[in-house]
Short mmCIF file of C-alpha atoms in Angstrom, two decimals:
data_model
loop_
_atom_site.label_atom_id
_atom_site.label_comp_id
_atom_site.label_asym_id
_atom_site.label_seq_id
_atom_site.Cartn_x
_atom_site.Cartn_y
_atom_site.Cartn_z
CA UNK A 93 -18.24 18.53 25.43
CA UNK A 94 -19.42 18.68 21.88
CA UNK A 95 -21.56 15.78 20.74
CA UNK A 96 -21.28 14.38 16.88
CA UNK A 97 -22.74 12.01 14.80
CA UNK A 98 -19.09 10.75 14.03
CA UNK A 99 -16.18 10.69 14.12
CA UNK A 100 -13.49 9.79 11.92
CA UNK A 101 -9.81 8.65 13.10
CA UNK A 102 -7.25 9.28 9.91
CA UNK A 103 -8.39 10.92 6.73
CA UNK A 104 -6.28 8.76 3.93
CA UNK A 105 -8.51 7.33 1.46
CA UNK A 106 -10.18 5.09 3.59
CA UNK A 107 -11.66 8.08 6.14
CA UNK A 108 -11.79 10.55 3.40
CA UNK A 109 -14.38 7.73 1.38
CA UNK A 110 -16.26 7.32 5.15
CA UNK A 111 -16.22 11.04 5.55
CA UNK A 112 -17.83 11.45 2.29
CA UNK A 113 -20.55 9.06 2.30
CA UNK A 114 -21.44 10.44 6.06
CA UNK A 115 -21.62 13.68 4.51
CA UNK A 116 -24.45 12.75 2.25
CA UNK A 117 -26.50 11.06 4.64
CA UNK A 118 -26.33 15.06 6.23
CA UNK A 119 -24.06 14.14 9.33
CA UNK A 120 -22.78 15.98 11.56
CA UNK A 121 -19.07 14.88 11.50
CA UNK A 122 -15.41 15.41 12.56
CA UNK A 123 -12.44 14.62 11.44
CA UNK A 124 -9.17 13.60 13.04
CA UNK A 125 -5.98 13.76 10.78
CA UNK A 126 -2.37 13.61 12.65
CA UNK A 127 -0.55 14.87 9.32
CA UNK A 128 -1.72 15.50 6.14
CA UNK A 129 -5.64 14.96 4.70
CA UNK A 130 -5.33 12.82 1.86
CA UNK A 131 -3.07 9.94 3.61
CA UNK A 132 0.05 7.95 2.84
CA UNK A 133 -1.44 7.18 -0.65
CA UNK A 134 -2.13 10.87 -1.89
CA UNK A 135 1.18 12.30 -0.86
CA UNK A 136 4.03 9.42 -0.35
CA UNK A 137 2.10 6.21 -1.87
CA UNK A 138 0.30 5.36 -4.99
CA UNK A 139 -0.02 8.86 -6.40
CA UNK A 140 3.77 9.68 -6.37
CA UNK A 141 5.29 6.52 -7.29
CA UNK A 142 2.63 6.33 -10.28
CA UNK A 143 3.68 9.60 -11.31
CA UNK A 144 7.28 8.98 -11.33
CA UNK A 145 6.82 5.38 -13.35
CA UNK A 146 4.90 7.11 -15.49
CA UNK A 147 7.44 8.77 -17.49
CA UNK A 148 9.97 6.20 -17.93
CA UNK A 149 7.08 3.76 -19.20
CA UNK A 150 6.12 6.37 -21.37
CA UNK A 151 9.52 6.42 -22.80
CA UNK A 152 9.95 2.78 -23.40
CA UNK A 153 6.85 2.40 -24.68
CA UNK A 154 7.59 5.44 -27.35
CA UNK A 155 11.18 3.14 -27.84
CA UNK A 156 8.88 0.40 -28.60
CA UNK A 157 6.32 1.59 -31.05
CA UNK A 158 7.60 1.36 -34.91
CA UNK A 159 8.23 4.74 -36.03
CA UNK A 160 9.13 6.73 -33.05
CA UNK A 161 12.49 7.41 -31.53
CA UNK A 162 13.48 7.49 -27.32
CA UNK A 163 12.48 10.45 -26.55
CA UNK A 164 14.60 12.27 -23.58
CA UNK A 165 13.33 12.16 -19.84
CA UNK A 166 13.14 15.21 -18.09
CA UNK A 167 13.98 15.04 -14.14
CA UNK A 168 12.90 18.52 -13.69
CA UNK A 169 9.59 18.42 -15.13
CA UNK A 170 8.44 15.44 -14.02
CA UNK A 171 9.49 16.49 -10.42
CA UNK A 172 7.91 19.51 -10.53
CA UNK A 173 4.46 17.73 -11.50
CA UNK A 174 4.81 15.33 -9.17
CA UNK A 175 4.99 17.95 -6.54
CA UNK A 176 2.25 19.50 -7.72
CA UNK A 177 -0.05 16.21 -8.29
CA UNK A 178 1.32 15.80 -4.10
CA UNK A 179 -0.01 19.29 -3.55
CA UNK A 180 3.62 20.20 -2.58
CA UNK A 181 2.65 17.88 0.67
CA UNK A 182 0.24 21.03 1.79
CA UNK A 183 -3.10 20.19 3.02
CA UNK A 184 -4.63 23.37 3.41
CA UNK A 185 -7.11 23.70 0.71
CA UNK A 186 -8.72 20.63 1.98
CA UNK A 187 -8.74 21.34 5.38
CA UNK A 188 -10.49 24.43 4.42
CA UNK A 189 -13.14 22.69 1.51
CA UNK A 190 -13.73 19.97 4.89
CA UNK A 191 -14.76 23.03 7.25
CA UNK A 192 -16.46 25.42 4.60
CA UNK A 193 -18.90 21.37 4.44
CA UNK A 194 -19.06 22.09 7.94
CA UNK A 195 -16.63 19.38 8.82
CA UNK A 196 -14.86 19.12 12.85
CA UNK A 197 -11.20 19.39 11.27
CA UNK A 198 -8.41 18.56 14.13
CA UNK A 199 -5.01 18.09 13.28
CA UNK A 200 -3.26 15.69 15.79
CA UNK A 201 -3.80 12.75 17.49
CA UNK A 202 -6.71 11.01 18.74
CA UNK A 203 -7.02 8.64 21.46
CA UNK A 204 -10.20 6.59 23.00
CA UNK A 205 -11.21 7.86 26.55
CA UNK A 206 -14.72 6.32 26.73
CA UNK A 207 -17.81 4.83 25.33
CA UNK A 208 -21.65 4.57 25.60
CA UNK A 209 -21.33 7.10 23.89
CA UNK A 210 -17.75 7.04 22.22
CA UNK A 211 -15.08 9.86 23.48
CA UNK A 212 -12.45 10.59 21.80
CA UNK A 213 -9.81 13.29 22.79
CA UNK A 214 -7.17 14.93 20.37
CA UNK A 215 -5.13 18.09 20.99
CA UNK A 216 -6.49 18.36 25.10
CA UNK A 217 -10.47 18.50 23.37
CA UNK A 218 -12.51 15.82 24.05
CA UNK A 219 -15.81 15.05 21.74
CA UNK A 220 -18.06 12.39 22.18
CA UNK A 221 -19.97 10.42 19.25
CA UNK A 222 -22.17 7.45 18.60
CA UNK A 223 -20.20 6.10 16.12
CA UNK A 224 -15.93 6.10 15.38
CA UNK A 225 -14.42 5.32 12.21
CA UNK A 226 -10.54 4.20 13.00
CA UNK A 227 -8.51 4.68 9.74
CA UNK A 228 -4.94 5.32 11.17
CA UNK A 229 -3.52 3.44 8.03
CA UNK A 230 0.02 1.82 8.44
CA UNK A 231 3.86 2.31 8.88
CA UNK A 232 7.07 1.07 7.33
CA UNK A 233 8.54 -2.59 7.98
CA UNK A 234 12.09 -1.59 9.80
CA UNK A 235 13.85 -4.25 9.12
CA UNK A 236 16.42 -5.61 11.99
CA UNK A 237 19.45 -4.56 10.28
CA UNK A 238 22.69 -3.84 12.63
CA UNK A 239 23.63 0.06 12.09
CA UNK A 240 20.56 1.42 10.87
CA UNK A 241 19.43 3.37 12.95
CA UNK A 242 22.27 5.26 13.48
CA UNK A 243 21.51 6.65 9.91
CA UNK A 244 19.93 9.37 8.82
CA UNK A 245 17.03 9.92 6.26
CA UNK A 246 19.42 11.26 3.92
CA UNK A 247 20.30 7.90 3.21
CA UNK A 248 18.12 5.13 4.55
CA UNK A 249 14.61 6.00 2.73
CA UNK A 250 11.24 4.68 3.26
CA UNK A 251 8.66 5.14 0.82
CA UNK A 252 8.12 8.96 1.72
CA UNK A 253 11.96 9.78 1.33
CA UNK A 254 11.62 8.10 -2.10
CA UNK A 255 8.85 9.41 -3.54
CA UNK A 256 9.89 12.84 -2.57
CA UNK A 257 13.35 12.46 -3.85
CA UNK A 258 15.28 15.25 -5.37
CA UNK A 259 18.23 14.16 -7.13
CA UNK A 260 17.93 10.54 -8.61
CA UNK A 261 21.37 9.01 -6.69
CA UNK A 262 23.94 7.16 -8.31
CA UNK A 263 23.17 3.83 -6.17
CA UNK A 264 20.44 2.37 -4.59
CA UNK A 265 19.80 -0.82 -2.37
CA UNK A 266 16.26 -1.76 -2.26
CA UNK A 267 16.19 -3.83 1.06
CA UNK A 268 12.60 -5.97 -0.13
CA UNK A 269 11.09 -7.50 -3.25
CA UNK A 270 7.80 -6.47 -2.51
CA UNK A 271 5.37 -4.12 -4.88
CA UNK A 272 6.88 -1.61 -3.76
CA UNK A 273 10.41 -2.51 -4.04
CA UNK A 274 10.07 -3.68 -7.50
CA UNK A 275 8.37 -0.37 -8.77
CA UNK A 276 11.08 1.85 -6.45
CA UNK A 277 13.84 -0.26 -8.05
CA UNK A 278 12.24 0.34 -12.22
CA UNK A 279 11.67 3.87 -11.37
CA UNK A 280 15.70 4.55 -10.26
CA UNK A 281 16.65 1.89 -12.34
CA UNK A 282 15.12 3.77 -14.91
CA UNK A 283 16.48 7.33 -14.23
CA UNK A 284 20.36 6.30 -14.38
CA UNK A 285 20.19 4.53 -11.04
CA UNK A 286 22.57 1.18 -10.27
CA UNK A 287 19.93 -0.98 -8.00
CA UNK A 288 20.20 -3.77 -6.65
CA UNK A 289 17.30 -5.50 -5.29
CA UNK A 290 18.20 -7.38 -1.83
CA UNK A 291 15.22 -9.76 -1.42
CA UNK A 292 14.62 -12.35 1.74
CA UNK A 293 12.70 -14.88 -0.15
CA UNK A 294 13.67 -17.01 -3.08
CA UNK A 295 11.44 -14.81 -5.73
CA UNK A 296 10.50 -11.10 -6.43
CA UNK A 297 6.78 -11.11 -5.17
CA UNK A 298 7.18 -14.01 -3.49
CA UNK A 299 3.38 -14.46 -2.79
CA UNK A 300 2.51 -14.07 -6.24
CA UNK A 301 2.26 -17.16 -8.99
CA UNK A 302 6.06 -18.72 -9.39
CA UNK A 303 5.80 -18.02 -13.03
CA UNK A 304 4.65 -14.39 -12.91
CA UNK A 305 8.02 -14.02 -10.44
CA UNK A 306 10.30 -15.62 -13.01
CA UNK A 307 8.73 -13.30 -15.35
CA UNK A 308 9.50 -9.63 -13.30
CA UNK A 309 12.74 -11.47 -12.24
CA UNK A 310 13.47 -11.87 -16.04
CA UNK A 311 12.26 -8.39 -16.72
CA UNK A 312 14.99 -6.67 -14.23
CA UNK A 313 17.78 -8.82 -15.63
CA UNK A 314 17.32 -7.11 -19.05
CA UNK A 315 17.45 -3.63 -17.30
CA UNK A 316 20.52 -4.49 -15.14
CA UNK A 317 19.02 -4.42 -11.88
CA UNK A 318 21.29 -6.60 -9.59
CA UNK A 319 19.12 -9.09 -7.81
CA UNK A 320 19.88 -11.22 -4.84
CA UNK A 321 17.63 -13.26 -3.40
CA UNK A 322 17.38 -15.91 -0.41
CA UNK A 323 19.71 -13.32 1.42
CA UNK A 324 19.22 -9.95 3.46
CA UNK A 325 20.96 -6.95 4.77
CA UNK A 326 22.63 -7.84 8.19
CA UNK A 327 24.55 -4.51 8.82
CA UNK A 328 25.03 -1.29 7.26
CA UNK A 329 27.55 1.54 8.23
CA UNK A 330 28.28 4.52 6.51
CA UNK A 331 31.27 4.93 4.27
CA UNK A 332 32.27 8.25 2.77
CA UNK A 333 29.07 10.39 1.59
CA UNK A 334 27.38 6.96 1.18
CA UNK A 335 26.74 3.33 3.21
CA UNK A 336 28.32 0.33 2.77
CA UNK A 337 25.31 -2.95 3.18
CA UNK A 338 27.10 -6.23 4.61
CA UNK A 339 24.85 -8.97 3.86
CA UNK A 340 24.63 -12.14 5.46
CA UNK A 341 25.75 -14.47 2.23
CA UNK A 342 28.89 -12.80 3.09
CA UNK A 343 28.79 -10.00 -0.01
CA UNK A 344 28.63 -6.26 0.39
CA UNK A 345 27.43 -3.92 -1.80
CA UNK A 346 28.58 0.10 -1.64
CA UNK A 347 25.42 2.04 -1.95
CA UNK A 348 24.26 6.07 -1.71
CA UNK A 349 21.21 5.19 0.17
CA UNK A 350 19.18 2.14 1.32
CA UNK A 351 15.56 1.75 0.36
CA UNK A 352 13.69 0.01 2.46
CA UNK A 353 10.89 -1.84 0.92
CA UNK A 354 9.98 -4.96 3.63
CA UNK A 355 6.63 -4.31 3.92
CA UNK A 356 4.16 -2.33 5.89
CA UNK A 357 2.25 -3.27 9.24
CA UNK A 358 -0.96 -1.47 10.76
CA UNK A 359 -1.27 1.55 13.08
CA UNK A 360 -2.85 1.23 15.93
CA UNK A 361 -0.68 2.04 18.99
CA UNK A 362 -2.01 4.73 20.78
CA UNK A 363 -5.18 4.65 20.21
CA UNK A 364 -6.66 3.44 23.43
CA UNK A 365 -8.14 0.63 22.26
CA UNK A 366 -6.96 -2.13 25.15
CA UNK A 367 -8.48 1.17 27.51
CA UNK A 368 -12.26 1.07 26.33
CA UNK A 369 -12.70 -2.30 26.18
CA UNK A 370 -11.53 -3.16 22.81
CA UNK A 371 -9.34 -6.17 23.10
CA UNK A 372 -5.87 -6.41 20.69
CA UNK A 373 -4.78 -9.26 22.60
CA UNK A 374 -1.71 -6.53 23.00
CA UNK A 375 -1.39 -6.73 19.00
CA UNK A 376 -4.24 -5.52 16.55
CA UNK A 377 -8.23 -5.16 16.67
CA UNK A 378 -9.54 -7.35 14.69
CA UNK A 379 -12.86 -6.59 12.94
CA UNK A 380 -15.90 -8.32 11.96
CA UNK A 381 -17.26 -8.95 8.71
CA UNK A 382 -19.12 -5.82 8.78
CA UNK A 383 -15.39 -3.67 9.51
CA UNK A 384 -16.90 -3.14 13.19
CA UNK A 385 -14.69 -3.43 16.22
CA UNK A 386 -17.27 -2.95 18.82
CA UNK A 387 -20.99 -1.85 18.59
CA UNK A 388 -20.42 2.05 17.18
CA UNK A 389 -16.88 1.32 16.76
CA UNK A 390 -15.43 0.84 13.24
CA UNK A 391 -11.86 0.38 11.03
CA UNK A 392 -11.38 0.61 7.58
CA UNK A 393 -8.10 0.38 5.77
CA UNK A 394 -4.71 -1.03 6.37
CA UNK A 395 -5.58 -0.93 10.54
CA UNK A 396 -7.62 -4.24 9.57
CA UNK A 397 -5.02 -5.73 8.19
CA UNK A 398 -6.84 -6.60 5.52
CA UNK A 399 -5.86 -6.46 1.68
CA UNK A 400 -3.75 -3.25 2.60
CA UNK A 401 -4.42 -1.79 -0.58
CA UNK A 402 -6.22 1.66 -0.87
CA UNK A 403 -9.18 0.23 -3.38
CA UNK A 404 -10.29 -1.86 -0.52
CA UNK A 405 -10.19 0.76 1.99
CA UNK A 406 -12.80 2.70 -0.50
CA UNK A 407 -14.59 -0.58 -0.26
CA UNK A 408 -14.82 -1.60 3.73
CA UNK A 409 -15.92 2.61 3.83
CA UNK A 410 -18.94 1.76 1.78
CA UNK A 411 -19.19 -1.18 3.77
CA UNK A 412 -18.88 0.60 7.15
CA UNK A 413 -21.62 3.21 6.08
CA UNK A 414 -23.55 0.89 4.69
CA UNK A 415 -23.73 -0.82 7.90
CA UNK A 416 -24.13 2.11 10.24
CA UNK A 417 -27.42 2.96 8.39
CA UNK A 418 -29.10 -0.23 8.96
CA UNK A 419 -28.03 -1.69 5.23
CA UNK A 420 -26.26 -4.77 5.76
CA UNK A 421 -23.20 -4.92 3.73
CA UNK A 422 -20.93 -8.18 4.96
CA UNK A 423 -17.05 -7.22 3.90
CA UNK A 424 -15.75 -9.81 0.82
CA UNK A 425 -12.60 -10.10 -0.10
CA UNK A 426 -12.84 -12.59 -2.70
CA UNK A 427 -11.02 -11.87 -5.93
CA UNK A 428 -9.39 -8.63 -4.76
CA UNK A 429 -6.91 -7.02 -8.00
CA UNK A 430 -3.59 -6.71 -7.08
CA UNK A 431 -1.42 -4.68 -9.10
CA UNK A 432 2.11 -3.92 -9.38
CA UNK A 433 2.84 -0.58 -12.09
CA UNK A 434 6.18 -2.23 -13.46
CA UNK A 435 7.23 -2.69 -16.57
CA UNK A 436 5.10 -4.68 -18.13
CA UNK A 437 2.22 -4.02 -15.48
CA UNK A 438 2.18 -7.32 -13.02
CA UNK A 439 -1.34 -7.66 -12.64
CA UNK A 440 -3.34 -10.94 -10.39
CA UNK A 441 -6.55 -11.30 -8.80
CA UNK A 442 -8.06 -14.42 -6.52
CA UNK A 443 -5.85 -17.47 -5.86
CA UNK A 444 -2.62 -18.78 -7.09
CA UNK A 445 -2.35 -22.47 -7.55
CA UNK A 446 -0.65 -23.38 -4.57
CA UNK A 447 -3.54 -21.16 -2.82
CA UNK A 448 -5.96 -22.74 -4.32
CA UNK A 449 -4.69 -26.57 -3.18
CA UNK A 450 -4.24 -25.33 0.17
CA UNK A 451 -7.69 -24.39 0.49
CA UNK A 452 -8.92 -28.21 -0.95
CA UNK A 453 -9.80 -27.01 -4.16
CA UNK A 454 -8.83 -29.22 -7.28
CA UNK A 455 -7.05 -26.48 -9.79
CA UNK A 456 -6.74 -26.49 -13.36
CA UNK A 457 -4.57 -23.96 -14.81
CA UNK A 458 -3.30 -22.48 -18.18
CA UNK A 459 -0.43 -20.05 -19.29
CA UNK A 460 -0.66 -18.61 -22.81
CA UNK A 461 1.71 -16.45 -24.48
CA UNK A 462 -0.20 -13.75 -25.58
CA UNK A 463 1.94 -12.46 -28.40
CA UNK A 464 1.64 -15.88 -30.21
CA UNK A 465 -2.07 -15.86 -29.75
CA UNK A 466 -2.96 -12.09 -30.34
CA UNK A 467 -2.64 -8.88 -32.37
CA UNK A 468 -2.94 -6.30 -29.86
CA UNK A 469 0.49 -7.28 -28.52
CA UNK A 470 1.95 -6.40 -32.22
CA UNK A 471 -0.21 -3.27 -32.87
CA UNK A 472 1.20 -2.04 -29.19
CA UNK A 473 4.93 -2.51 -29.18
CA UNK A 474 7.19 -4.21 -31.81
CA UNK A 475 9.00 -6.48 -29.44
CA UNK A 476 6.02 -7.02 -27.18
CA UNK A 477 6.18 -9.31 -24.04
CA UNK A 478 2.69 -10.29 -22.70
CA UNK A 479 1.38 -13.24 -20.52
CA UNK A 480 -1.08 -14.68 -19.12
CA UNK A 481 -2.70 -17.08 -16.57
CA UNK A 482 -6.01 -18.45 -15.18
CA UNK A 483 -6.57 -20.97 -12.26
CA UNK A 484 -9.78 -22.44 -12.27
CA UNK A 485 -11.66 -25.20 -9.87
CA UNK A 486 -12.26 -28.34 -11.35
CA UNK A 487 -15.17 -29.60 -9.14
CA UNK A 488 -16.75 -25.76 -9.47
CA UNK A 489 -16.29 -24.79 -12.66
CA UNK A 490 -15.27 -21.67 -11.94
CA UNK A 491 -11.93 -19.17 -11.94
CA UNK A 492 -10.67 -18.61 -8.70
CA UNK A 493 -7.37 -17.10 -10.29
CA UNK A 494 -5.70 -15.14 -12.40
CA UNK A 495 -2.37 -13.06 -13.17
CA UNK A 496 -0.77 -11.31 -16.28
CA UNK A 497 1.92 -9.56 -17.18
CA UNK A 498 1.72 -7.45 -19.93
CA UNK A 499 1.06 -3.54 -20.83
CA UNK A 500 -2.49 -1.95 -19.32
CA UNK A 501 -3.11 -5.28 -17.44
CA UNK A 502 -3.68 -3.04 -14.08
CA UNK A 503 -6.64 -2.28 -16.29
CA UNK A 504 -8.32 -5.46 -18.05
CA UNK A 505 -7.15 -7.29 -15.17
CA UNK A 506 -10.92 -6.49 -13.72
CA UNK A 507 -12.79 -9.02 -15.90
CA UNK A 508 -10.81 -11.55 -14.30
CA UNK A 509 -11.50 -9.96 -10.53
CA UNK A 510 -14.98 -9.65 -11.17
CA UNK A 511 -15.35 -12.99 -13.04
CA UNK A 512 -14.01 -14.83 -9.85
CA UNK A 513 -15.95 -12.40 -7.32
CA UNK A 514 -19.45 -13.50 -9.30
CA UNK A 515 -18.10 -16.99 -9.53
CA UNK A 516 -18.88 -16.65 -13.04
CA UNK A 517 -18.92 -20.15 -14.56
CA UNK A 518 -15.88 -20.40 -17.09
CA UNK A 519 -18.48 -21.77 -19.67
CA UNK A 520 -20.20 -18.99 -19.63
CA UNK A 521 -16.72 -16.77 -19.65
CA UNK A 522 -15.95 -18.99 -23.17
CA UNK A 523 -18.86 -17.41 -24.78
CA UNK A 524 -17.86 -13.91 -24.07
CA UNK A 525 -17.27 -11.54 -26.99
CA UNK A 526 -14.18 -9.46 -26.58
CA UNK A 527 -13.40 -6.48 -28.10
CA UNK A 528 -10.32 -6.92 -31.27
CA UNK A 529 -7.79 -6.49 -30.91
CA UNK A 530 -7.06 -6.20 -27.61
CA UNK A 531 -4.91 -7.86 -24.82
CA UNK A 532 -8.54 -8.95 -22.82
CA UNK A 533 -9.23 -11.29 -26.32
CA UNK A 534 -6.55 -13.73 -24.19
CA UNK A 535 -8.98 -14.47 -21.93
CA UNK A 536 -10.90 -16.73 -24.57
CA UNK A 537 -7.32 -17.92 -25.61
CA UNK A 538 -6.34 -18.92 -21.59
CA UNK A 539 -9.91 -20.44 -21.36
CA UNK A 540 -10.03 -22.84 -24.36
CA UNK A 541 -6.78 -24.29 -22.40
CA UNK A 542 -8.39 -25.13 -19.22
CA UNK A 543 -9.24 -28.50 -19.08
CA UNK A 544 -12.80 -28.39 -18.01
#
């Protein structure tokens, strides 16, 4: 049986950041990857959908600059990059860059045998290590809808269906207002799609700041995507070449396919974890703040359940190294970005208000609108719509919240993450210097409002 240093269990962004940082240290290593290196977020996730939104923003934003006309979107182009930027879902050049490092490369599926020291067996070969990275990732929220499983995925998609689309279809139902649903539902939306948006709560991004969902919400009914919310899906059948959704307000909508957008949940069945000694209380492992599930046992990603965003399964892989080389790194989640690619990017980081109360804290917060306070707005678009908030703790001082919603927020959004991460007293935020003009000046302008 062949003895490693480690070995890692799913090689999405999370593993592939572990495998990388073992590889420095000179490890011996091997890698476990059921389908394709690279993860959910490389071929079906965050690379595709960016790629797709990326076009149509680029249009409306062209619409939206004084002196340049729409230009025309091209389907075929911008699929055939896409395919390309997904490595037409072919993982074979980095299976062969892992092994020509000297990487263990198995394709398949690994399951816990043993410890003191770890075992691991995948494909009938078992290895043993003294440490195991788990980052199996996550799956698709089914929802319980009546009739959909006797559909096919030529019309009921998940994420990977619709980021690998085609043909753009002439309807959509996006079953979910979630990140994902609202960026699925702009992208068709924004190709010639008719969408409507079938959402369980009472708001679009329901766990976001009430004012940032009236603001997306706002945003869709000026493109003509059909929302309904406080309702679901309770049955869909087909009808023709399409489906017809029932839901339960007693509506139905006529659709081509049904895009299911209800959120994701981590993968960890079959792993062997309950059989070693690990205890899931029959549900999920839960990890410690240093990402360790046992001593030599580790998870990283959306298996922890927490934050399932890729950025912080880069950051509980420094963590995890970090750790298994005698630094110690304890995981933080404070004042993680969250980012939605719609248009206007939806942008938030730390606590919302009714967060913040719930943890005891005494909020102050301010809105400003950032095209009556700014230039940059003007010098971007000529009918600009930007906004802005802050959340801040009276009895602290400091920010423990923010959100926007305005163009390239995804990208100044970070002064506010890091700002509450540092707990960076907002009287010494006020005496920042900002660059002009640009949309991060409305963080002096959202400051001077809190009442501190």
């Amino acid at each position: 049986m062949e003895h490693l240093d480690t070995i890692v269990v799913g090689m999405g962004p999370g593993g592939e950041s572990v495998a990388s940082r073992l590889l420095g240290e000179g490890q011996h290593v091997a890698v476990v990857e059921s389908n394709l290196i690279g993860g959910e977020c490389g071929y079906y996730a965050c690379i595709p959908s960016k790629v797709l939104l990326r076009a149509p923003e680029a249009q409306r934003e062209a619409a939206g600059a004084a002196g340049l006309s729409r230009p025309e979107l091209d389907w075929d182009g911008l699929r055939g990059y896409r395919d390309g930027m997904i490595r037409h879902l072919d993982d074979s050049a980095q299976v062969a860059d892992y092994r020509n490092l000297g990487v263990r490369v198995f394709k398949g599926r690994a399951r816990l045998v043993g410890r003191d020291p770890w075992r691991v067996v995948v494909n009938g070969t078992e290895l043993s290590a003294d440490h195991v990275v788990l980052a199996t990732g996550s799956e698709p929220v089914l929802p319980p809808i009546e009739g959909l499983s006797e559909l096919g995925p030529d019309v009921v998609w998940t994420n990977r269906e619709a980021t690998t689309l085609e043909s753009i279809p002439e309807r959509a139902v996006v079953v979910g207002g979630s990140a994902v649903g609202v960026e699925l539902s702009q992208f068709l939306a924004a190709l010639g799609a008719r969408v409507t948006v079938v959402q369980r709560g009472e708001r679009l991004l329901d766990r976001e700041d009430p004012r940032l969902c009236e603001l997306i919400a706002d945003q869709f009914a000026h493109e003509g995507i059909d929302v309904r919310t406080g309702t679901q899906v309770s049955s869909v059948a087909r009808q023709g070449h399409g489906v017809v959704a029932h839901l339960d307000d007693g509506t139905r909508v006529e659709t081509d396919v049904v895009v299911l957008a209800a959120g994701r949940r981590p993968r960890a069945e079959g792993l062997g974890l309950d059989e070693v000694g690990v205890d899931t209380g029959g549900g999920l492992p839960v990890v410690d703040e240093h990402c360790r599930l046992a001593p030599g046992l580790w998870a990283v990603g959306d298996l922890t359940g927490q934050a399932m965003f890729t950025h912080v399964a880069k950051y509980q892989a420094r963590v995890v190294t970090d750790n298994m080389f005698g630094r110690e790194h304890r995981a933080d989640y404070t004042g993680i970005p969250r980012v939605v690619f719609s248009f206007p990017e939806v942008a938030a980081a730390g606590l919302t208000e009714a967060a913040a109360r719930e943890r005891g804290l005494d909020p102050v917060v301010a809105e400003v609108d950032l095209t009556e306070e700014l230039a940059r707005p003007w010098t971007y678009a000529s009918e600009p719509r930007a906004r802005m908030g802050l959340v801040a703790d009276r009895s602290s001082g400091v920010l423990v919240g923010a959100w926007a919603f305005a163009p390239l927020s995804s990208e100044w959004i970070h002064t506010a993450a890091l700002a509450i991460r540092a707990q960076i007293p907002v009287q010494t935020l006020r005496n920042a210097v900002f660059q002009f003009p640009t949309f991060s000046e409305g963080y002096l302008s959202a400051l001077d409002q809190l009442d501190l």
